[in-house]
Coordinates of C-alpha atoms in Angstrom, one line a residue:
Chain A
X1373 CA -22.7 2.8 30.3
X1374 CA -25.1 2.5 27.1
X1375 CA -23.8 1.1 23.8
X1376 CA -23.2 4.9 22.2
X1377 CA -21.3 5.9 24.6
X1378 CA -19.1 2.7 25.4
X1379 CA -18.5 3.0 21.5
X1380 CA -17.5 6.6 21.5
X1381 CA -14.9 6.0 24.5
X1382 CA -13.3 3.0 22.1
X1383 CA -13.6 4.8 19.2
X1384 CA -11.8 8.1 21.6
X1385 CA -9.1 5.9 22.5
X1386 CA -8.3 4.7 18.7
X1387 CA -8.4 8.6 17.6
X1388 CA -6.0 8.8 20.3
X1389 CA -3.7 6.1 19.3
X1390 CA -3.8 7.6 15.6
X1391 CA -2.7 10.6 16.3
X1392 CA 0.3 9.4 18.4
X1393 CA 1.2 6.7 16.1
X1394 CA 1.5 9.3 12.7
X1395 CA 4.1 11.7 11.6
X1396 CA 2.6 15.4 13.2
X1397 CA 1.6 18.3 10.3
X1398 CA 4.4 19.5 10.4
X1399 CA 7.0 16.7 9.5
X1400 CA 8.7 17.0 6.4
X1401 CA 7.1 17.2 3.6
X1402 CA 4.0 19.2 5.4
X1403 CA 1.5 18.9 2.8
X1404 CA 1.0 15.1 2.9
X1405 CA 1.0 14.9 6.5
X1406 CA -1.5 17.6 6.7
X1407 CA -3.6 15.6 3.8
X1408 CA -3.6 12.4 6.1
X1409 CA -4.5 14.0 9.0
X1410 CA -7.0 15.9 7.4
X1411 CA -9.1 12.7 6.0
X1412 CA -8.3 10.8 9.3
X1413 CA -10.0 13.1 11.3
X1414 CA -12.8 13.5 9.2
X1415 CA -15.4 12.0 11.8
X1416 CA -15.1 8.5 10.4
X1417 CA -17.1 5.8 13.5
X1418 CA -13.8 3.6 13.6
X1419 CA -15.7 0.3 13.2
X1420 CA -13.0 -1.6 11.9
X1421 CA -10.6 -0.7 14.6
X1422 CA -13.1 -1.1 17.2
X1423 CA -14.0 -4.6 16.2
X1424 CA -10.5 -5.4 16.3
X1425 CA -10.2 -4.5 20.3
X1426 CA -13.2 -5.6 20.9
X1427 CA -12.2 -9.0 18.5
X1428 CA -9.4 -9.2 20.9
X1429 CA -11.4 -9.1 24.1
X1430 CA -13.8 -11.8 23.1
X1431 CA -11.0 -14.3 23.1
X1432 CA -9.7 -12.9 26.9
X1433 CA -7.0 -10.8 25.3
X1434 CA -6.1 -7.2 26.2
X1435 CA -7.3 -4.7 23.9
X1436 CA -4.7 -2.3 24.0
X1437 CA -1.9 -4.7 22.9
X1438 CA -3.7 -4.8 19.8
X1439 CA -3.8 -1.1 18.9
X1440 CA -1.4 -0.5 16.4
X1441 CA -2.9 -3.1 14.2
X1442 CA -6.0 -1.9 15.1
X1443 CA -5.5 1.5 13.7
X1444 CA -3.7 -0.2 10.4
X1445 CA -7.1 -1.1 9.5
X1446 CA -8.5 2.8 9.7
X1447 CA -5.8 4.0 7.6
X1448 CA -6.6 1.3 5.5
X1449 CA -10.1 2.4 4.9
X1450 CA -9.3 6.2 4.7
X1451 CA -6.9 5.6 2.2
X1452 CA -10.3 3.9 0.5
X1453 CA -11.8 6.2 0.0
X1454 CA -9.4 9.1 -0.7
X1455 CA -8.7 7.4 -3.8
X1456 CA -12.6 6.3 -4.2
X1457 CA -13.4 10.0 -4.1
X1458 CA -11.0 10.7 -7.0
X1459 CA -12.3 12.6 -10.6
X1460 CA -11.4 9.5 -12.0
X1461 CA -13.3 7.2 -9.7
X1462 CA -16.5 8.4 -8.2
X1463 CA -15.7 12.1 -8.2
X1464 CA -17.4 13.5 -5.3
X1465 CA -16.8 16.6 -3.6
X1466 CA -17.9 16.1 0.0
X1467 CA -17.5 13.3 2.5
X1468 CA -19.0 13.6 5.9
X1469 CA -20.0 17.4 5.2
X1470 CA -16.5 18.1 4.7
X1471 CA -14.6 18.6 0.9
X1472 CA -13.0 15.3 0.1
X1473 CA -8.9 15.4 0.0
X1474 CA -8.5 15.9 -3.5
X1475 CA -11.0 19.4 -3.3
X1476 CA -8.3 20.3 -1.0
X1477 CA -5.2 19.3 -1.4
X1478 CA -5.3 18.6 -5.5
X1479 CA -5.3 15.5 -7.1
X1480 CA -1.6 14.8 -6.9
X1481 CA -1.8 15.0 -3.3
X1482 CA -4.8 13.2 -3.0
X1483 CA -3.2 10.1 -4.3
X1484 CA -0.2 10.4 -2.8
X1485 CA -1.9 10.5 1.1
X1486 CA -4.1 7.4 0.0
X1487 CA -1.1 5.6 -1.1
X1488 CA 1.2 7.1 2.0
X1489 CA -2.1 5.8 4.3
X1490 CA -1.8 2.2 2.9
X1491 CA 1.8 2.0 3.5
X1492 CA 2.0 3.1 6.6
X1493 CA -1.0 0.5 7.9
X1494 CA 2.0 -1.9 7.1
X1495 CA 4.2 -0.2 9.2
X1496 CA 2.1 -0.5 12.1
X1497 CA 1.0 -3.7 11.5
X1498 CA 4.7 -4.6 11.7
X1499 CA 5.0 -2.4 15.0
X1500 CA 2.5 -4.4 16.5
X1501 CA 5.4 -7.0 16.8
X1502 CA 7.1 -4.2 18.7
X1503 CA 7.5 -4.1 22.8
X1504 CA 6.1 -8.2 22.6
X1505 CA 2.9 -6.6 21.9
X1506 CA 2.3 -10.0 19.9
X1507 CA 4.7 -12.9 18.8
X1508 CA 6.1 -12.2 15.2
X1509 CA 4.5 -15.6 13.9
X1510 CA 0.7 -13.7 14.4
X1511 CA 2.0 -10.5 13.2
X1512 CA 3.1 -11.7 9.7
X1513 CA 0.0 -13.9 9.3
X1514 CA -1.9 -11.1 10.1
X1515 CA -0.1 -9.0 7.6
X1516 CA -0.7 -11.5 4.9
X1517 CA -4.0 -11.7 6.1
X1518 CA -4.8 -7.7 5.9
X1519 CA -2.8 -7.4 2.6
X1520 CA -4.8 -10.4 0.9
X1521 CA -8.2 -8.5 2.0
X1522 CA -7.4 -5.5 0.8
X1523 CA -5.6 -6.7 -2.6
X1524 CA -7.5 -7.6 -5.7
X1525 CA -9.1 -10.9 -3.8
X1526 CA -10.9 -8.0 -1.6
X1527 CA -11.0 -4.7 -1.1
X1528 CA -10.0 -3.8 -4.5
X1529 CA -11.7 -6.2 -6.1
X1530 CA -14.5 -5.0 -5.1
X1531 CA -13.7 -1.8 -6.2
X1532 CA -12.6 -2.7 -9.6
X1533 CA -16.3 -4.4 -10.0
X1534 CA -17.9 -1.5 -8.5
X1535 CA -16.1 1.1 -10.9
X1536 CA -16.7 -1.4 -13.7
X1537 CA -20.4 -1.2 -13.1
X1538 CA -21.5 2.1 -12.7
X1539 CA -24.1 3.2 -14.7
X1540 CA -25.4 -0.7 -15.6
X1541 CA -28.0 -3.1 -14.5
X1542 CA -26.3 -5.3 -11.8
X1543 CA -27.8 -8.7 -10.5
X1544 CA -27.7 -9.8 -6.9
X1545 CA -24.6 -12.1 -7.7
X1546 CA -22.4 -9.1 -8.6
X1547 CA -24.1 -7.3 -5.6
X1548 CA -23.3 -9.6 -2.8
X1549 CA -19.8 -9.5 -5.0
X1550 CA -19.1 -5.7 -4.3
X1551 CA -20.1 -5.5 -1.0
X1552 CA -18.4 -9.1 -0.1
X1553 CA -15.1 -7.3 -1.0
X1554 CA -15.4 -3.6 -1.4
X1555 CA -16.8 -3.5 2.5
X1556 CA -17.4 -7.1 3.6
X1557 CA -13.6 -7.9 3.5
X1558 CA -12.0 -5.4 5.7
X1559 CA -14.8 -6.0 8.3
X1560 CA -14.0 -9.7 8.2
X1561 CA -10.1 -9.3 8.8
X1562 CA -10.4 -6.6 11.6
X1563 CA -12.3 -8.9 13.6
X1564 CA -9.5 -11.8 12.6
X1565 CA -6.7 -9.6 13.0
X1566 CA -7.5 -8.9 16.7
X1567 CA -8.7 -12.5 17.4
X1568 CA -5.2 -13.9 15.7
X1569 CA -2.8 -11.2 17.7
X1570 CA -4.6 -12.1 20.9
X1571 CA -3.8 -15.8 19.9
X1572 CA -8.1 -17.2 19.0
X1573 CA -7.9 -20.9 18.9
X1574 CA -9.2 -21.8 15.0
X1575 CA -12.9 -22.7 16.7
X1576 CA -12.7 -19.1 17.7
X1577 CA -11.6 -17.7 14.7
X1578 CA -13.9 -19.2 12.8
X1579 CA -16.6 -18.4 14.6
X1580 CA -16.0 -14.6 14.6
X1581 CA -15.0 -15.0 11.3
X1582 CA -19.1 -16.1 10.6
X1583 CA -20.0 -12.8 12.8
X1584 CA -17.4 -10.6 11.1
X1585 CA -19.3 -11.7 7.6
X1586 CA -22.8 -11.5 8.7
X1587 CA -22.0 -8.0 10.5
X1588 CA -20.4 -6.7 7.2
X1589 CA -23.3 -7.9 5.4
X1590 CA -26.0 -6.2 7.8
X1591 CA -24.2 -3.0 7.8
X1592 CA -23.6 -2.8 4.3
X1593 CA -27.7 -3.5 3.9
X1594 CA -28.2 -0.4 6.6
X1595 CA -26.3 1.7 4.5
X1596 CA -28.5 1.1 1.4
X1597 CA -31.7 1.9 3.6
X1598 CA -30.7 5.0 4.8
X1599 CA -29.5 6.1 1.5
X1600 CA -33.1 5.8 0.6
X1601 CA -35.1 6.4 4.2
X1602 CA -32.0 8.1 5.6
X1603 CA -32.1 12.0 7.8
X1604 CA -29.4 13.9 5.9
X1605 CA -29.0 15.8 9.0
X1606 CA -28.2 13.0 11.2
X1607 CA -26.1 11.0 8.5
X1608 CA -23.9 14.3 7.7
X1609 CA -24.9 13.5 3.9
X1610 CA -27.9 14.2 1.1
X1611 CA -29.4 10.8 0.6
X1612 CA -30.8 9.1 -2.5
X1613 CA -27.4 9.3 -4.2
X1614 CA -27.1 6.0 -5.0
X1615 CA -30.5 6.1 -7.1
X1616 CA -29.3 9.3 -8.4
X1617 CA -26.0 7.4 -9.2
X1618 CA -28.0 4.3 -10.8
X1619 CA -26.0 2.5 -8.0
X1620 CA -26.7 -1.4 -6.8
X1621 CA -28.2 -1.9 -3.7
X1622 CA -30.4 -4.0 -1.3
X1623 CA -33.3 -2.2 -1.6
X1624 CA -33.1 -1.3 -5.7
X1625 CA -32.9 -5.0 -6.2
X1626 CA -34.9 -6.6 -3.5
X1627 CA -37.2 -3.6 -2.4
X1628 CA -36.8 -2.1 1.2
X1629 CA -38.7 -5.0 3.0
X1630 CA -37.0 -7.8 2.0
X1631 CA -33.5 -5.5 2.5
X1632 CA -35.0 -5.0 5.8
X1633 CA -35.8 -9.0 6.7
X1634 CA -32.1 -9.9 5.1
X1635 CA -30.6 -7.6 7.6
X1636 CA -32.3 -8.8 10.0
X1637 CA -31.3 -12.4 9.2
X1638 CA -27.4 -11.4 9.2
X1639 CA -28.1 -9.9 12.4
X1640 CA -29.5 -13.2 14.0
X1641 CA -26.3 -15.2 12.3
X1642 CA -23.7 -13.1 13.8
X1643 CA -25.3 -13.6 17.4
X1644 CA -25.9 -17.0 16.7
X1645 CA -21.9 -17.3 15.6
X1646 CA -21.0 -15.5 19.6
X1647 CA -22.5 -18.0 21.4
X1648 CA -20.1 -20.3 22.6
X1649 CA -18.2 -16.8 24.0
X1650 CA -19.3 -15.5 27.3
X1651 CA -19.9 -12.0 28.4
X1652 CA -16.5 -10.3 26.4
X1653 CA -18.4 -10.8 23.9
X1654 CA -21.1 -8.8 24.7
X1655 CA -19.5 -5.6 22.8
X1656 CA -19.4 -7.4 19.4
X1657 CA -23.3 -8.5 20.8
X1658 CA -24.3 -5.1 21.0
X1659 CA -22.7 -3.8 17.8
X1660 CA -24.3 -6.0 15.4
X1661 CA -27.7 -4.7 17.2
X1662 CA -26.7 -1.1 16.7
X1663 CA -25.6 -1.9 12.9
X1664 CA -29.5 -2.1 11.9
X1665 CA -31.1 0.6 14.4
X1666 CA -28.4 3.1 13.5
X1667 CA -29.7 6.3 11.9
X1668 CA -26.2 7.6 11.4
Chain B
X1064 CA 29.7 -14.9 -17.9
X1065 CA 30.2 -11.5 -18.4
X1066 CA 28.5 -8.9 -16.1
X1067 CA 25.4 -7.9 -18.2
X1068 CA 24.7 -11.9 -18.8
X1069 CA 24.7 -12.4 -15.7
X1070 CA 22.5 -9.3 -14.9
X1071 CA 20.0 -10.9 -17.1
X1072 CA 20.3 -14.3 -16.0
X1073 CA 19.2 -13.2 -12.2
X1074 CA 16.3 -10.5 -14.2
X1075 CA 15.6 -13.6 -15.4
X1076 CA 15.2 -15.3 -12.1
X1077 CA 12.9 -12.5 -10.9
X1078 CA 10.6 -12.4 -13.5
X1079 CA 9.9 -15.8 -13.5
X1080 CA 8.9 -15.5 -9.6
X1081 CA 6.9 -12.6 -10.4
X1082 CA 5.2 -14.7 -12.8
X1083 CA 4.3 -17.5 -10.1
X1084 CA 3.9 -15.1 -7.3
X1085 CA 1.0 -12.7 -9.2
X1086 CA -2.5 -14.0 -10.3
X1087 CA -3.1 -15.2 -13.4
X1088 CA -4.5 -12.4 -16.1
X1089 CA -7.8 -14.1 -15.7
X1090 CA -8.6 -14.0 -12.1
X1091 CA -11.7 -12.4 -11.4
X1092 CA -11.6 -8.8 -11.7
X1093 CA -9.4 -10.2 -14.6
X1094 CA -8.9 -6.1 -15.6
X1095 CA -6.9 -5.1 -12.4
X1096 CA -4.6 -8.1 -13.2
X1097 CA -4.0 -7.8 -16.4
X1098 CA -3.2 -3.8 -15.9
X1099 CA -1.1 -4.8 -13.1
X1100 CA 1.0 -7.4 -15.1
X1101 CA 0.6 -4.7 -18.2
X1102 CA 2.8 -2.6 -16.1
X1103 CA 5.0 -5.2 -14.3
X1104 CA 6.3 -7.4 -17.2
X1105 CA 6.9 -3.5 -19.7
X1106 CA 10.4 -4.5 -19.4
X1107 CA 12.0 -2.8 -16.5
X1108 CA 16.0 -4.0 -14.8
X1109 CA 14.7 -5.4 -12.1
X1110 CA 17.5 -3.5 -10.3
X1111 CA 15.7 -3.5 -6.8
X1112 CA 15.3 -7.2 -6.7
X1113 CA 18.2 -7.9 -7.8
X1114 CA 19.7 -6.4 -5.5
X1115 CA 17.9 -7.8 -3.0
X1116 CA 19.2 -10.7 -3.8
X1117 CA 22.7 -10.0 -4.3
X1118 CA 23.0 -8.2 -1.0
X1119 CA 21.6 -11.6 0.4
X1120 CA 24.3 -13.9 -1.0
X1121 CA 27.2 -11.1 -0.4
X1122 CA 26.6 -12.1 3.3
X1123 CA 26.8 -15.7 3.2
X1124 CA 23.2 -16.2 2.5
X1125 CA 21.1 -17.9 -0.5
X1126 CA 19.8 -15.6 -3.2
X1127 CA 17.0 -18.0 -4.2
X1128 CA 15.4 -18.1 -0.3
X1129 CA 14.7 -14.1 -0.6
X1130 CA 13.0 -14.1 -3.7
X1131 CA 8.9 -13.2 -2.1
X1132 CA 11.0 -10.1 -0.7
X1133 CA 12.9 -9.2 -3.7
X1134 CA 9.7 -9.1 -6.0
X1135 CA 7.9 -7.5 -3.5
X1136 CA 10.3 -4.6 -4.0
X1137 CA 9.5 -4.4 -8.2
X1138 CA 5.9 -4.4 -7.2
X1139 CA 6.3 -1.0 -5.0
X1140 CA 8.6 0.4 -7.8
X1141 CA 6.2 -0.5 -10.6
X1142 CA 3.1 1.3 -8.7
X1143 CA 5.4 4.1 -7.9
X1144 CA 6.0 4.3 -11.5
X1145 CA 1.7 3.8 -12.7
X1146 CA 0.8 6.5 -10.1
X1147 CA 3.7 8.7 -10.9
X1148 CA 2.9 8.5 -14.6
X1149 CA -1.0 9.8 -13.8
X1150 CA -2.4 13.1 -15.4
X1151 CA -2.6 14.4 -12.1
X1152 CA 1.0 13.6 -11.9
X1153 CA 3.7 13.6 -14.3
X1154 CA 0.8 12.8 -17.2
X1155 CA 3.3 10.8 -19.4
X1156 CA 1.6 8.9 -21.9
X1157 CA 4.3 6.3 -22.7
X1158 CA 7.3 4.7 -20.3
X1159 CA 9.6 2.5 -22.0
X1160 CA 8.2 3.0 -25.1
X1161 CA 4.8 1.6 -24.3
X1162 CA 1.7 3.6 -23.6
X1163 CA 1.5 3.9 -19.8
X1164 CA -1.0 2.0 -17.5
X1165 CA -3.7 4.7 -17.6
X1166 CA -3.3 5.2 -21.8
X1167 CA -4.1 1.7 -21.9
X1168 CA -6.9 0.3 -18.8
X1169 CA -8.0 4.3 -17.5
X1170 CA -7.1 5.8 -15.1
X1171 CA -9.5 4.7 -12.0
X1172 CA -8.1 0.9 -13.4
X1173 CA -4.2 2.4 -12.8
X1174 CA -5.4 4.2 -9.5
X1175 CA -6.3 0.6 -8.2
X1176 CA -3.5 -1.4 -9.9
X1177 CA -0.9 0.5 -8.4
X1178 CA -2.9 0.5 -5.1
X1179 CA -2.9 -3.2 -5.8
X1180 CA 0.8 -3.7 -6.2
X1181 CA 2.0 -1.8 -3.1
X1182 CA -0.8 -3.6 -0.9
X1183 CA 0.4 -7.3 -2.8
X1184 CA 4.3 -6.2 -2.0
X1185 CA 3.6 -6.7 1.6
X1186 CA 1.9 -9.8 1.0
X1187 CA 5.0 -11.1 -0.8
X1188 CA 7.2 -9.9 2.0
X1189 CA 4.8 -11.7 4.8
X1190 CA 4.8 -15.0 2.2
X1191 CA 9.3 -14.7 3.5
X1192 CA 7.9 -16.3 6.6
X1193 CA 6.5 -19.5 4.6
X1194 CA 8.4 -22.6 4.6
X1195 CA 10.8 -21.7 6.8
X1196 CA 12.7 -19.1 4.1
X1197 CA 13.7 -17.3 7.2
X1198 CA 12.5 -16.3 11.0
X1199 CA 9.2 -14.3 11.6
X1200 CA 11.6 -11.8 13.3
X1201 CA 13.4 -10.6 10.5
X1202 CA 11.0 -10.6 7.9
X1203 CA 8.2 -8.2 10.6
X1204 CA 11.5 -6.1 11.0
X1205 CA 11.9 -6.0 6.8
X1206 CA 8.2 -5.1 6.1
X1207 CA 8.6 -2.5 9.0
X1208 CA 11.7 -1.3 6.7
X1209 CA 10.2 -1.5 3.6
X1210 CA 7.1 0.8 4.7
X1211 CA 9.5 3.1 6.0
X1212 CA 10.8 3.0 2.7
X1213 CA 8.3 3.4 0.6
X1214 CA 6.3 5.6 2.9
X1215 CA 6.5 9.9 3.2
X1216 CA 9.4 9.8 4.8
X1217 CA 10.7 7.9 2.2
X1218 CA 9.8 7.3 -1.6
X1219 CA 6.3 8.9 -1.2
X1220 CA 8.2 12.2 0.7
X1221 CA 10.5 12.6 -2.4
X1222 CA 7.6 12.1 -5.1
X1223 CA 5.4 14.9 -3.1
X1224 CA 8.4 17.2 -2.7
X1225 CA 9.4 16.4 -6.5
X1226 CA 5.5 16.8 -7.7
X1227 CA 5.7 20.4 -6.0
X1228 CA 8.9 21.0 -7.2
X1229 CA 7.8 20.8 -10.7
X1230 CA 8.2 24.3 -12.8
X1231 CA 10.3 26.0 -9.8
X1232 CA 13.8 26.7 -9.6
X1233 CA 15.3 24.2 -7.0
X1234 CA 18.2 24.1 -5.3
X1235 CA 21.0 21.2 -4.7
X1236 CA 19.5 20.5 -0.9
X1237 CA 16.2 19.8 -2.6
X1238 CA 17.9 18.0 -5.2
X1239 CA 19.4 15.7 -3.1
X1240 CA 16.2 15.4 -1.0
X1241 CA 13.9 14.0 -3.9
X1242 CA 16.7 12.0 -5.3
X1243 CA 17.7 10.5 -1.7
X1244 CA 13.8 10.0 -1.3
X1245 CA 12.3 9.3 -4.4
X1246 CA 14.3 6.9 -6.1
X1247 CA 17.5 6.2 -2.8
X1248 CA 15.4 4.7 -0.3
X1249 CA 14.2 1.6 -2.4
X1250 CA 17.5 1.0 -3.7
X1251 CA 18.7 1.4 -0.2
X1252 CA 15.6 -0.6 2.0
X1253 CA 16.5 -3.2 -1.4
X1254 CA 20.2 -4.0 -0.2
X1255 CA 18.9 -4.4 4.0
X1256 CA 16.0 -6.3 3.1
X1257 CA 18.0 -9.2 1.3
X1258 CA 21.2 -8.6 3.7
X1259 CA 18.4 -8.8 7.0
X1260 CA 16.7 -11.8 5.9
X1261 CA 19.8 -13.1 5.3
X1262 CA 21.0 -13.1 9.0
X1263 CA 23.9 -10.1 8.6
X1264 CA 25.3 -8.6 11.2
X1265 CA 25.0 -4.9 12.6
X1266 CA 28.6 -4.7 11.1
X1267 CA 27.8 -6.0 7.4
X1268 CA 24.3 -4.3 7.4
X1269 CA 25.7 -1.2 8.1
X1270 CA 28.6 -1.6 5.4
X1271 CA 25.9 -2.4 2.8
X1272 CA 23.8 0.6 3.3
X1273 CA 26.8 2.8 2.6
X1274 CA 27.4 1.2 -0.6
X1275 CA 23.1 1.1 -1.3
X1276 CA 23.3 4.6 -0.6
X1277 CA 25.7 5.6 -3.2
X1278 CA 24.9 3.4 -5.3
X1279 CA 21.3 5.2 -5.8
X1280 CA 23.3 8.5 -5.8
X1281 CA 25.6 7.4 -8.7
X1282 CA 22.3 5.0 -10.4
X1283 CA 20.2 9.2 -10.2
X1284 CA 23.1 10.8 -11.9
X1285 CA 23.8 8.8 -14.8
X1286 CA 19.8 8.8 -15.1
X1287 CA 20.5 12.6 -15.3
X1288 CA 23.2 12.4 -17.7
X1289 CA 21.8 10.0 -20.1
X1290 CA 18.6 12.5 -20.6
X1291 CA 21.3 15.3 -21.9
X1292 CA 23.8 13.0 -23.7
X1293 CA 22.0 9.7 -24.2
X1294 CA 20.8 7.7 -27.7
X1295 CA 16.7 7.4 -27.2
X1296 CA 16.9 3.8 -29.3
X1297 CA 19.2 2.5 -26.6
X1298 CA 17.3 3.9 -23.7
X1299 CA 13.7 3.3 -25.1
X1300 CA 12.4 7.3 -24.4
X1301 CA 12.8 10.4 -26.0
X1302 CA 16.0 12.6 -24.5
X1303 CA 15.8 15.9 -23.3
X1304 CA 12.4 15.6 -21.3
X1305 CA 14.1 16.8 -18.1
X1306 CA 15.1 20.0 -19.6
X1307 CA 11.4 20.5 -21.4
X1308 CA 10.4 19.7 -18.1
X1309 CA 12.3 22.0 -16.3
X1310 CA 13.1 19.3 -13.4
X1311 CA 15.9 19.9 -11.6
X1312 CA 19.2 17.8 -12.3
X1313 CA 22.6 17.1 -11.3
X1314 CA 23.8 17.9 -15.4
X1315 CA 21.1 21.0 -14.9
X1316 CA 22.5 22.2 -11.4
X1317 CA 26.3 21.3 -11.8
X1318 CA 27.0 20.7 -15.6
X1319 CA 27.9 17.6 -16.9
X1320 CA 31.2 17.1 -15.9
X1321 CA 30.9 17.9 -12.3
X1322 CA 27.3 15.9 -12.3
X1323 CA 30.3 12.8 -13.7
X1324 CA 32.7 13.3 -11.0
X1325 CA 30.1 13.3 -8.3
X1326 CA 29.0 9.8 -10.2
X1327 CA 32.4 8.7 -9.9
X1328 CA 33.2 9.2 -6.4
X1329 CA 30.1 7.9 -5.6
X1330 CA 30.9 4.4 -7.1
X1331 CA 34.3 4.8 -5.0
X1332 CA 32.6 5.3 -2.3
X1333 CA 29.8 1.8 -2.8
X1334 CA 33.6 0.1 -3.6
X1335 CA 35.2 0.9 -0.4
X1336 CA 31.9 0.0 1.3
X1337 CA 32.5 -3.6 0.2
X1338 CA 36.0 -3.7 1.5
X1339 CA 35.6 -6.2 4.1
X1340 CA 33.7 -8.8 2.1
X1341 CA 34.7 -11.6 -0.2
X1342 CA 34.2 -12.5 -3.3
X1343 CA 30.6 -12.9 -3.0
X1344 CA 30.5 -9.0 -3.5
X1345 CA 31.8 -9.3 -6.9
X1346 CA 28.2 -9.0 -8.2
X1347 CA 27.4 -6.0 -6.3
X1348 CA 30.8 -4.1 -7.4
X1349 CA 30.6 -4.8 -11.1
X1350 CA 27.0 -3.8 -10.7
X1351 CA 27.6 -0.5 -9.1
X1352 CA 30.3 -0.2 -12.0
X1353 CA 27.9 -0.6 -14.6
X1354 CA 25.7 1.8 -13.5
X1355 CA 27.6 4.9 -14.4
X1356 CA 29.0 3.3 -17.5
X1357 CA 25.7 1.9 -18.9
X1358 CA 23.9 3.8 -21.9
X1359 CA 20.5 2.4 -20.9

């Protein structure tokens, strides 16, 4: 099976997992559940749940026990950026081709399905304690784990700096800052939430903690370049909107060679970081490859 | 000690932990944090926690070894209240007699704080786990109760069906639904958390979400009452807004005397809930007793 299609089938069996594991449309009240569902099966790749399985395997654990946690981590990116699309936050109208939540559902909804999204990760994170998928020790470090990375010492963070900047001159500190937290930090605790349910020894979890960071980093860097070099028919989105947008990135600051050669350098890190794993590693091998030659 | 020194002796207690348990103002993104403990320290009961904690000693347990939970439970409420104040929202421009989050940091800053809070509550509850305050077990099962709770088939399901509610005529089934929702299930997940973590039984647990439940249904209605009848120094807000508003209440559905019966056999109800514990209920009885003879 080639990489694209081995991803697909993980990324199939998370959609499937998602749509067992939340309320159906029509549950009480209809409209959120319909306003979930709608920006959860937008089309997103599932990256973060998919390193968590595949986190998981590298350390000889069985990918499916982790699921539910793994799936916490989507909702926890969806409800991202539902409330990143907001008016009052980077107002954009389409994600993916499609209208973004608030066009709609309305603002009040909006918010309410990113904040119902973020709750409910915790629930499953919790669940994942359920049928001895995982000892309860794991599954409350990995709770404190996920809700530390997606507080104000990550995710949000990130965000905050991000919204703060818009429209100014930022340096490469605040840069690396931004994408550190506002992407780098859910990356990083996918990859440790699956190593830590499938019980990693701390080596191991430190060394796909060093992958998790350099992937995050070389993704992040991808996603600038194609904003600038990108096929808007391949990516499902016009490009050149963060120059448009006076947005910091890679190649604004550094120029699209040197972005290039600095992904390129994550890239080499995060394989460098695998090598004391054998072949179940081979997944998270292959992904940080296909993080630099995506077009998509 | 009378009952209302004693209420503010344990406030007291909570908002000291708060203090410890939230980063400092200036922590980088020092904005988000101040905004957050803009919002936290306005001045609210601390009812939830307090709760929390006196659920937690009516069982045998100790108040002070609950206290990451209980705050967690004034961080969801305060974010309910942040988001719930938006334009999209309810727009209100002041809560207890302070210019709301958004008058005061934006609104993509109160977006994010209140996303902050809810995602540092289930931090706090993981942190229960920490020095041995009480078994991995029952604190996975609290947070799994909590997002429940706090999620659309709890305070998020009442706040959507409320938000759509708003200008329509609604009936006493729908009333009961957003109050049950909206403002019943945190008291209620408040009195199981703190019992739970405590080590109840199935017996006590069960006993203390009858009197949580009324409680909340006695706590809505004198809410309801004091916005017809009440003195706006004492409660800190203008009177009257429910009316303006056209939101449906128990005064507005029943009239005010009914809307005072249905208060009072509510608290009946909480009492006789308590019946087969000691005097470590005391706090909890006088408590629910205060709530429909408080004018604040």
């Amino acid at each position: 099976m080639d990489f694209l299609t081995e991803l697909k089938a993980r990324a199939a069996l998370v959609d499937r997992a998602l749509d067992e594991l939340l309320p159906s449309e029509d549950t009480y009240p209809p409209v959120i559940h319909q306003a979930i569902r709608y920006s959860l099966f937008a089309g997103g790749k599932r990256l973060r749940p998919v390193l968590a399985l595949a986190a998981a395997e590298t350390v000889g654990g069985d990918p499916a026990r982790v699921l539910p946690a793994a799936c916490a981590l989507e909702l926890i990116h969806t409800y991202s950026l539902i409330h990143d699309d907001l008016p009052a936050m980077d107002n954009d109208d389409f994600r993916r081709g499609k209208p973004t939540c608030h066009r709609v559902y309305g603002e009040a909804v909006a918010i309410l399905a990113g904040d119902a999204l973020l709750t409910h990760a915790f629930a499953l994170l919790a669940k994942n304690a359920q049928n001895q998928l995982a000892p309860a020790e794991r599954v409350v470090h990995v709770i404190e784990e996920v809700a530390e990375a997606a507080g104000t010492l990550g995710l949000i963070g990130g965000q905050v700096v991000d919204t703060l900047a818009a429209d100014t001159a930022v340096d490469a500190a605040t840069l690396e800052y931004i994408h550190r937290h506002k992407t780098g930090a859910l990356y990083r605790v996918a990859v440790r939430a699956g190593a830590i349910l499938a019980g990693a020894g701390e080596d191991q979890l430190e060394a796909l903690t060093v992958y998790a960071e350099n992937l995050g980093l070389a993704f992040q860097i991808q996603d600038d370049i194609l904003d600038v070099e990108g096929d808007p028919a391949r990516l499902g989105k016009p490009v050149g909107s963060d120059e448009r947008n006076k947005k910091a990135t890679y190649p604004a600051l550094f120029g699209l060679d040197v972005a290039r050669a600095k992904a390129g350098e994550a890239v080499a890190a995060a394989l460098a970081a695998l090598e004391p794993f054998d072949e179940r590693a081979d997944f998270l091998r292959e992904l940080v490859r296909f993080v630099i030659t995506r077009d998509f």
